Coordinates of N, CA and C in Angstrom, one line a residue:
X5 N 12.9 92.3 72.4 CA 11.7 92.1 73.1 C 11.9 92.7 74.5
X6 N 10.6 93.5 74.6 CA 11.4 94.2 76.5 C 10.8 93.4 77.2
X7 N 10.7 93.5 78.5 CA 10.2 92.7 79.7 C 8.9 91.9 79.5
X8 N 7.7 93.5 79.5 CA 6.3 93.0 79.3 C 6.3 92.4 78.0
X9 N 6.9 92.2 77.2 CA 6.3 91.7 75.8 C 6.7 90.0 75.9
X10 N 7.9 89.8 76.9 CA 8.3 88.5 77.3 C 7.1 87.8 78.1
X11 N 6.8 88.6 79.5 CA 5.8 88.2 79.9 C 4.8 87.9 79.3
X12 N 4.3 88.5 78.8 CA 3.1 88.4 78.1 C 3.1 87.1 77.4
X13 N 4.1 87.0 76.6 CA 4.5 85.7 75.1 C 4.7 84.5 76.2
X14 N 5.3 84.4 77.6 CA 4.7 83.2 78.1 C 3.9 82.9 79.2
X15 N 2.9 83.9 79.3 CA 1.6 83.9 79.6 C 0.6 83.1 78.7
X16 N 1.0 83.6 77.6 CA 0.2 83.4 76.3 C 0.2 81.8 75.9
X17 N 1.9 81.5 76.1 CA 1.9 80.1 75.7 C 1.3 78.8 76.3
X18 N 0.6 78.8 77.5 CA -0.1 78.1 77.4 C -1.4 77.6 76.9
X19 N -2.0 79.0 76.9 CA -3.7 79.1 76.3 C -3.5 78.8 74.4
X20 N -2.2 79.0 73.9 CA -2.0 79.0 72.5 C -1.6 77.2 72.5
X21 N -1.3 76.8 73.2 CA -0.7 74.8 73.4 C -2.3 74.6 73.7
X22 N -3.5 75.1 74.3 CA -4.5 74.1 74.5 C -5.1 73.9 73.0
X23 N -4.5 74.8 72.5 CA -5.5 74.9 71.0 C -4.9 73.7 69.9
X24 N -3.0 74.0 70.0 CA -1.9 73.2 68.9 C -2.4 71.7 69.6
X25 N -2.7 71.6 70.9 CA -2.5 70.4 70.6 C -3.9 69.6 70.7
X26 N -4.6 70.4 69.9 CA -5.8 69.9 69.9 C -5.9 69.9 68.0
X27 N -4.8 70.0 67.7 CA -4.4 70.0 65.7 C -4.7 71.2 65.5
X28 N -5.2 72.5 66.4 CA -5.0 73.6 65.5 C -3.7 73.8 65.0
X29 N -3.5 74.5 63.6 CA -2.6 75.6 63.6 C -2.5 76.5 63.9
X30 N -1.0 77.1 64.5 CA -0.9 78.4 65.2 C -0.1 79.3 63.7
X31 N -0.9 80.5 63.4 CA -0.4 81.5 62.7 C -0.3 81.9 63.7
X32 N 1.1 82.6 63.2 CA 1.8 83.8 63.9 C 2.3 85.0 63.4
X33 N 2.3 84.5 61.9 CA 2.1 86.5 61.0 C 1.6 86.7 60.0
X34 N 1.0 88.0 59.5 CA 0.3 87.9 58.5 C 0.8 86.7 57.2
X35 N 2.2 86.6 57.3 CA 2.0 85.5 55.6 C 1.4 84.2 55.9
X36 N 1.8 83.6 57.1 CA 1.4 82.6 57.5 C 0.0 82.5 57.4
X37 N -0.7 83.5 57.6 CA -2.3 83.7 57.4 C -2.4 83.8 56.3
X38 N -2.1 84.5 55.6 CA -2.0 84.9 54.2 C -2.0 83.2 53.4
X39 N -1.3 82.4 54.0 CA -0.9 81.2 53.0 C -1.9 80.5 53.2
X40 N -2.0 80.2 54.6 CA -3.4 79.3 54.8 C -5.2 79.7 54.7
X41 N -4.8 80.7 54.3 CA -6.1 81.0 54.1 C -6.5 81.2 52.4
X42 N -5.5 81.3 51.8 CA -5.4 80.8 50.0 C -5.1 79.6 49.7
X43 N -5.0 78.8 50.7 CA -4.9 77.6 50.3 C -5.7 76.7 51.0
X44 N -7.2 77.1 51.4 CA -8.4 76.6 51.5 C -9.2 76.0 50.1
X45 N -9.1 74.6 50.0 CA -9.6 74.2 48.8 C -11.1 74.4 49.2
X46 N -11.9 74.9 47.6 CA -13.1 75.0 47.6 C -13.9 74.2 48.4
X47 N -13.5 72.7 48.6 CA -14.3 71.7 49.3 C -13.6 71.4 50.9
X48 N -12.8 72.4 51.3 CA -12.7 72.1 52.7 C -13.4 73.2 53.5
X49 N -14.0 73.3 54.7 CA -13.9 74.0 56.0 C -13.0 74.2 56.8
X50 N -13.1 75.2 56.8 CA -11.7 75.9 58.2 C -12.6 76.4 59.4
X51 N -11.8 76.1 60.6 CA -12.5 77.0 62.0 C -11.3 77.5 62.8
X52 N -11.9 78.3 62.2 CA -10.7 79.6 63.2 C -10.9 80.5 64.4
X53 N -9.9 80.0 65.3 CA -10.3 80.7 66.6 C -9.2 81.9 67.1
X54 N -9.6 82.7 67.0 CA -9.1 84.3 67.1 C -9.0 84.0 68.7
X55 N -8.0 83.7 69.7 CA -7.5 83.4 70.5 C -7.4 84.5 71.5
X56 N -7.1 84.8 72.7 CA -7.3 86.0 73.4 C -6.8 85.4 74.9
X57 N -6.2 86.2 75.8 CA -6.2 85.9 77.5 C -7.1 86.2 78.4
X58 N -8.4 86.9 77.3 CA -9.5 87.7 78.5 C -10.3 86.2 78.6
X59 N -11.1 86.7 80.1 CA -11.7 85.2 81.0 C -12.4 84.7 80.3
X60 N -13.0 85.5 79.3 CA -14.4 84.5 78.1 C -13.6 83.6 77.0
X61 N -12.4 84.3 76.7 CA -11.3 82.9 76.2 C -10.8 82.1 76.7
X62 N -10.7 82.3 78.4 CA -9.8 80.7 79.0 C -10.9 80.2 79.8
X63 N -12.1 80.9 80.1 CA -13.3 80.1 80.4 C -14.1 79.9 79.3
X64 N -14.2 79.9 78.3 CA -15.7 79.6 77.2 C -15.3 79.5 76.1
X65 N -14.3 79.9 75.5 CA -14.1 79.6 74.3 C -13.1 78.6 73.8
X66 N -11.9 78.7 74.8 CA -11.3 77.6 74.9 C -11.0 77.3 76.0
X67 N -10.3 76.1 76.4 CA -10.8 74.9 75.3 C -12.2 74.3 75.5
X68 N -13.1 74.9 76.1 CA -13.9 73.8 76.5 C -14.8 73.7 75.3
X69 N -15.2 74.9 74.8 CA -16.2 75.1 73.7 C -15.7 74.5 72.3
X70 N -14.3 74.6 72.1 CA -13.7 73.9 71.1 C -13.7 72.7 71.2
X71 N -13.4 72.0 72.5 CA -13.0 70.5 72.7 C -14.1 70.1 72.5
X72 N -14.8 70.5 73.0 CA -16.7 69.9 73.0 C -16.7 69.6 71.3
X73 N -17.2 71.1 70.7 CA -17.4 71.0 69.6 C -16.6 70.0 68.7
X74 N -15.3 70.3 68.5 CA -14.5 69.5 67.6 C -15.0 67.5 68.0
X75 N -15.8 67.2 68.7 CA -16.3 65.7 69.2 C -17.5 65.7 68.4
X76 N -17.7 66.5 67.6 CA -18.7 66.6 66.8 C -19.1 65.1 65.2
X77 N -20.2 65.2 65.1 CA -19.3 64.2 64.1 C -19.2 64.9 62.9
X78 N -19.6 65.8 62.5 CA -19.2 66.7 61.1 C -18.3 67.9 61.8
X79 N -17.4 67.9 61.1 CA -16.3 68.8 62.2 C -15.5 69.2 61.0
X80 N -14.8 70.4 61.0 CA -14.3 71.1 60.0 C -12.9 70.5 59.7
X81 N -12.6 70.6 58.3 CA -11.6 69.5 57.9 C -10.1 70.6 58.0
X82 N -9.8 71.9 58.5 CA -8.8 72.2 59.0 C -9.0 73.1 60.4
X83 N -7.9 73.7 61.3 CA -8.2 74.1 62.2 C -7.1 75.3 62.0
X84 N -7.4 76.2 62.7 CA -6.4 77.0 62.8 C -6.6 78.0 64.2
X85 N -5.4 78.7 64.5 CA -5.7 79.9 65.5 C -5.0 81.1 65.3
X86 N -5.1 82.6 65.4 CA -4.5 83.5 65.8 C -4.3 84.1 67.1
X87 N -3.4 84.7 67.5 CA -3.6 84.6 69.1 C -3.8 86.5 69.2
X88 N -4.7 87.0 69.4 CA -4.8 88.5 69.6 C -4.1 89.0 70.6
X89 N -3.2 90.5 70.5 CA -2.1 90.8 71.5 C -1.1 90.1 71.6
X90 N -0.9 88.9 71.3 CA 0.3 88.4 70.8 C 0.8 88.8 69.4
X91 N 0.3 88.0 68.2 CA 0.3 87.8 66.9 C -0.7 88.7 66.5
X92 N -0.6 90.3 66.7 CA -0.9 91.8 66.0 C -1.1 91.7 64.9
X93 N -0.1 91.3 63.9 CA -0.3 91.3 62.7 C -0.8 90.5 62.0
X94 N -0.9 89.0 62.5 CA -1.1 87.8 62.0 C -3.4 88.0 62.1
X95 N -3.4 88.4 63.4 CA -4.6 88.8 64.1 C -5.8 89.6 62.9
X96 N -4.8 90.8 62.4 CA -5.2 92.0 61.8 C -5.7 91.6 60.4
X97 N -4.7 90.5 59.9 CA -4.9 89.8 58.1 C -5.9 88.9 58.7
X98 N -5.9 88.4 59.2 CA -7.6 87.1 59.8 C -8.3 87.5 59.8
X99 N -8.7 89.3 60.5 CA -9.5 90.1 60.6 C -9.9 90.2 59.2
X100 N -9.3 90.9 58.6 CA -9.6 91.1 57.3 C -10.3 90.3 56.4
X101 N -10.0 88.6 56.4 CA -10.5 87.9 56.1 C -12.6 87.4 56.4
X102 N -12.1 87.9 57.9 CA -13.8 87.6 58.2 C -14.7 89.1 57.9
X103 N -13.7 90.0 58.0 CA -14.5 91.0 57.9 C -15.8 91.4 58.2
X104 N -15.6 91.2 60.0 CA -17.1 91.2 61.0 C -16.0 92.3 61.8
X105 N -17.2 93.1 63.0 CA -16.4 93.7 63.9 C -15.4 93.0 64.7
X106 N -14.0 93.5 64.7 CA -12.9 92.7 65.4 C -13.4 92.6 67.1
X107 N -13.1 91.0 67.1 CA -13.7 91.1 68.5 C -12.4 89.9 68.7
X108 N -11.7 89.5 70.3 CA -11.2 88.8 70.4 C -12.2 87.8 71.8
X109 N -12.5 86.9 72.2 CA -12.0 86.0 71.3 C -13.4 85.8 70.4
X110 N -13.1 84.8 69.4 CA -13.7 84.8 68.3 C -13.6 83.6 67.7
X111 N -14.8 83.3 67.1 CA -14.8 82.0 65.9 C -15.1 82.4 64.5
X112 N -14.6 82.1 63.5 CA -15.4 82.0 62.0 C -15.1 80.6 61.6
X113 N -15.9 80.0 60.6 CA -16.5 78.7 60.2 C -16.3 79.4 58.2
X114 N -15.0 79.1 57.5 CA -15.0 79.4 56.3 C -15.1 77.7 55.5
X115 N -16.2 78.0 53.7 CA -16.1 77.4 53.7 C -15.5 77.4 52.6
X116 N -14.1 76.7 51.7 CA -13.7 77.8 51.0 C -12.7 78.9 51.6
X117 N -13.0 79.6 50.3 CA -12.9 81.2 50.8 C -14.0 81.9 51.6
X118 N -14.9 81.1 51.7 CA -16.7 82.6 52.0 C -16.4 82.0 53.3
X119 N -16.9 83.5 53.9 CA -16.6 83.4 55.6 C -18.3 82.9 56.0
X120 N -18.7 81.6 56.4 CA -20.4 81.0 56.4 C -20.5 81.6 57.9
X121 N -19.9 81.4 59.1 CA -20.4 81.5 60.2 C -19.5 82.2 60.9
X122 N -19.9 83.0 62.0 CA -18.9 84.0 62.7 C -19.7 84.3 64.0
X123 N -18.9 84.1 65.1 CA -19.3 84.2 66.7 C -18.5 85.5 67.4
X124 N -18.6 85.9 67.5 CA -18.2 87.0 68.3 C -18.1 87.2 69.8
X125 N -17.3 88.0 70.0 CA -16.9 87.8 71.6 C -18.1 88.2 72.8
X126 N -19.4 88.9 72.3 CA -20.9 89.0 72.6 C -21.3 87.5 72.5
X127 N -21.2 87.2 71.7 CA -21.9 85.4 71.6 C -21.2 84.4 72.5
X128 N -20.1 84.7 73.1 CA -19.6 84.3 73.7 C -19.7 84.8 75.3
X129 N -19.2 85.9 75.5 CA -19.1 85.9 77.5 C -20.4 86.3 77.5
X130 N -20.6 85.5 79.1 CA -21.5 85.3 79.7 C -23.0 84.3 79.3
X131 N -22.0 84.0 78.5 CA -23.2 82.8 78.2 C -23.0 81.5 79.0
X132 N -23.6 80.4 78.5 CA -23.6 79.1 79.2 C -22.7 78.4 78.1
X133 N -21.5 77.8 78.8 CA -21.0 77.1 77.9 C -21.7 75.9 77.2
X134 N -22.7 75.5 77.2 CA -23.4 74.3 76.7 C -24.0 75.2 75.5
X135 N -24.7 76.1 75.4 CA -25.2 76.8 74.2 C -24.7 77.2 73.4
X136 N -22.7 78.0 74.0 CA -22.0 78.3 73.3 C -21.7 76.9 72.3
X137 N -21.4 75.6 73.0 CA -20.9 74.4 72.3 C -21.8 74.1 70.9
X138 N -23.4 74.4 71.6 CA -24.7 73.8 70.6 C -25.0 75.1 69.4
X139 N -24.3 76.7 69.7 CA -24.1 77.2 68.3 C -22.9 76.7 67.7
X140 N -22.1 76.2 67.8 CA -20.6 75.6 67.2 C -21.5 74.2 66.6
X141 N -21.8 73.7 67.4 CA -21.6 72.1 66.4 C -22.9 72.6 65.3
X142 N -23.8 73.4 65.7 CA -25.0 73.5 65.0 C -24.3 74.0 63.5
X143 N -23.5 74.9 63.8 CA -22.6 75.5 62.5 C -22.1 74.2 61.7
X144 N -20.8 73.6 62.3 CA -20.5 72.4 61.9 C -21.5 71.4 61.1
X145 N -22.4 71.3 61.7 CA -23.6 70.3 61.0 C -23.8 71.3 59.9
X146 N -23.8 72.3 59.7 CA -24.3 73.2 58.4 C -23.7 73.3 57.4
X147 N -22.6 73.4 57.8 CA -21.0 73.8 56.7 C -20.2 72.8 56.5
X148 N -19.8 71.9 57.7 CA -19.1 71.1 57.5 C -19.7 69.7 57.1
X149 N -19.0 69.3 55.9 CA -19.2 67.5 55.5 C -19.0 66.7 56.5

């Protein structure tokens, strides 16, 4: 690992701890993605946050938009995160999975395997984080039991 790629990895680690310790999982490579995302039982919800260092992910999307939402009372029964520019590869198989334009940062709401809701990094900066919160729980009341 050279310099910048050190840097960066603990830059990263804190914005990747507000998420773990809020019970997401952190994938970190494609198999890891690969596992948890086949092993979404038909009757669970996953919300997955495609993680990022730009200001619309350490102002709006996390944590505040997550912490909000996850206070929700129907709230998705797993969590997970990829962290973009960190975890490349792990990033790239998630992509795949939602199969919307790659945008970081990012939400999808799977329920199952079917990807039901997807937020985008447009739906996100520059908005008000109270609207951002009220499309998340609105999702959650939709998808999630």
């Amino acid at each position: 690992m050279n310099a910048y790629e050190q840097y960066m990895k603990e830059l990263a680690q804190p914005m990747r701890s507000e998420l773990t310790n809020q019970g997401f999982e952190s994938l970190e490579t494609s198999e890891q993605v690969t596992q948890y995302m086949e092993n979404i039982g038909p009757n669970e919800t996953a919300f997955i946050v495609i993680n990022s260092v730009c200001g619309c992910a350490a102002g709006l999307a996390r944590p505040a938009a997550v912490t909000v939402a996850l206070q929700n009372d129907k709230k998705p029964t797993r969590t997970a995160t990829v962290f973009a520019g960190q975890d490349k590869e792990a990033t790239e198989t998630m992509r795949e999975y939602i199969a919307q334009v790659p945008s970081s940062p990012s939400m999808a709401i799977f329920k199952g395997k079917e990807l039901k809701y997807f937020m985008p990094r447009e739906h996100i900066e520059g908005r008000d984080i109270q609207e951002i919160c009220m499309d998340i729980k609105d999702a959650f009341d939709e998808y999630c039991d």
